[in-house]
XYZ file of C-alpha atoms in Angstrom:
138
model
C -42.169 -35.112 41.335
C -44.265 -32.139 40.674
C -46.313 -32.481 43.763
C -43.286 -32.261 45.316
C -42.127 -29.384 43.379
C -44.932 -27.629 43.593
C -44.796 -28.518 47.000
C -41.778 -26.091 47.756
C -43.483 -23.060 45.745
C -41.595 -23.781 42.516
C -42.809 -21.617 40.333
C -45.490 -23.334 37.523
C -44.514 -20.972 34.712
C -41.214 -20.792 35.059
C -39.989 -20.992 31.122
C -36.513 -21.854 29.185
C -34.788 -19.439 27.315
C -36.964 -20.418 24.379
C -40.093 -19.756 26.211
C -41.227 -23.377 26.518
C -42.536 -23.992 29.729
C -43.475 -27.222 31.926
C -47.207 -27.313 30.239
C -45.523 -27.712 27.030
C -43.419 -30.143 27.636
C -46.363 -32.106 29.494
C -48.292 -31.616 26.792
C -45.998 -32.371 24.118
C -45.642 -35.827 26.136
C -48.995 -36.385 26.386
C -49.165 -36.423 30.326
C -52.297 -35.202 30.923
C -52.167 -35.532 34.499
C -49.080 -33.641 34.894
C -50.584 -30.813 32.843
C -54.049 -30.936 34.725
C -51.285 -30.777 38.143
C -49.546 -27.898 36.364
C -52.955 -25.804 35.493
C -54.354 -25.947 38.833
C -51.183 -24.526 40.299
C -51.641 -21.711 37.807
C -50.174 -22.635 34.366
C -51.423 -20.596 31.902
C -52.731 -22.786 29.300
C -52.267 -20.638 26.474
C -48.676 -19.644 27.648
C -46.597 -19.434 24.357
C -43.037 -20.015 23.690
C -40.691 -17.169 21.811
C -42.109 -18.134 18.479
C -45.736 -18.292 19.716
C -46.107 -22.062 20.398
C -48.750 -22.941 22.737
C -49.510 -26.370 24.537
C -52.111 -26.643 21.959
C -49.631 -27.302 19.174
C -47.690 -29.193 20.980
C -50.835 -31.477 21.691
C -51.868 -31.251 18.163
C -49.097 -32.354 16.450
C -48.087 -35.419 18.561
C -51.861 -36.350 18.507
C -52.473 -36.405 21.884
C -56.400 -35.863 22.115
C -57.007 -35.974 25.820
C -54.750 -33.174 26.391
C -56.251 -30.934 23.814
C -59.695 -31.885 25.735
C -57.959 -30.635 29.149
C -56.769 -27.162 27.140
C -60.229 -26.665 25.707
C -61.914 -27.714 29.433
C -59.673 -24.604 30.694
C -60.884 -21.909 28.209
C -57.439 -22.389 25.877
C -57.497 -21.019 22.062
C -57.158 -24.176 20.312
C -57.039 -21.861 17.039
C -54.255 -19.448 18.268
C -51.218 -19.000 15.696
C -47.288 -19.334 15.964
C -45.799 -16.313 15.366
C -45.756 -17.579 11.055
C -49.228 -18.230 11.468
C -49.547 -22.305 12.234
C -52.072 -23.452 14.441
C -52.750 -26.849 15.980
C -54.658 -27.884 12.895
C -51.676 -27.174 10.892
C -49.947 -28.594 13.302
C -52.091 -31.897 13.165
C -52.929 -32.237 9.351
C -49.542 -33.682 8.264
C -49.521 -36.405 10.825
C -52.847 -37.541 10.252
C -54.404 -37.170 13.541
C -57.844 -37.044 12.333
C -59.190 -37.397 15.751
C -57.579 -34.355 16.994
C -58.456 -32.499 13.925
C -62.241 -33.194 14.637
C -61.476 -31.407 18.061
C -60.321 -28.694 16.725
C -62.830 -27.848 14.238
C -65.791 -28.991 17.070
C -63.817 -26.110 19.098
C -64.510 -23.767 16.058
C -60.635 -23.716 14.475
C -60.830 -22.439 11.111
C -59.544 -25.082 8.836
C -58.802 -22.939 6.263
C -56.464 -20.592 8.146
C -53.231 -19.549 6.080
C -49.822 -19.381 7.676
C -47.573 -16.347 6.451
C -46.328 -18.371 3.667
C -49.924 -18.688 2.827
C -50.277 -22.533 3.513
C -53.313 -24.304 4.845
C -53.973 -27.448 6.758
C -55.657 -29.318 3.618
C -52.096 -28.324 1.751
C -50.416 -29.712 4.799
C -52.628 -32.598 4.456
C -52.175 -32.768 0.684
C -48.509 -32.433 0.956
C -47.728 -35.423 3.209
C -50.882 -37.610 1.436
C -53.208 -37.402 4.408
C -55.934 -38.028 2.055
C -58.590 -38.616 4.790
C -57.158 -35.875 6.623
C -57.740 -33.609 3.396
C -60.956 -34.692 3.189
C -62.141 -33.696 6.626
C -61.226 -30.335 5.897
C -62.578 -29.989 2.595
């Protein structure tokens, strides 16, 4: 369907009133294919939503690894904050995605990055008893 879309010049960062765009969605799904589809027809992989979302957190929080790969492959921030401050590792910690965490801190994220409200991804971690996930970021 995107081929096809794409196809017809349909425009790749076209975004919702919110902001959220087909890269998100893609990889908030996981489809990695549809987002590698997406960036070659000139995505913007660190395109963020109204409150600052990026594909990254999207990735991040439903644990989907390959797609954060993709994102880092294309030069993406995979420590860039929401407009309070969250970034995929806060985004990840609660879930216990310790895979994806590793990513992230390979990729240089700062695992002890505050939101606004002054939270971190160990008290994210901590919070939802993610003790291996705590652990990792100690």
């Amino acid at each position: 369907v995107l081929r096809l879309l794409l196809g017809v010049r349909a425009d790749a960062t076209w975004a919702r009133e919110d902001g959220a765009t087909p890269a998100h969605a893609a990889a908030y799904t996981g489809h990695g294919a549809a987002l590698h589809f997406l960036l070659d027809a000139r995505a913007d992989p660190e395109g963020a939503s109204k409150d600052g979302a990026t594909p990254a957190h999207l990735a991040a929080c439903r644990g989907h690894e390959a797609v954060l790969h993709l994102l880092l492959g294309k030069r993406a921030d995979l420590d860039r904050a929401k407009e309070d401050g969250t970034t995929p590792a806060m985004m990840a910690a609660p879930t216990g995605h310790l895979a994806v965490l590793r990513l992230l801190l390979g990729a240089r994220a700062d695992p002890d990055r505050a939101r606004q409200d002054g939270a971190t991804p160990t008290h994210a971690a901590a919070l939802t008893n993610q003790a291996q996930v705590a652990r990792l970021l100690l």
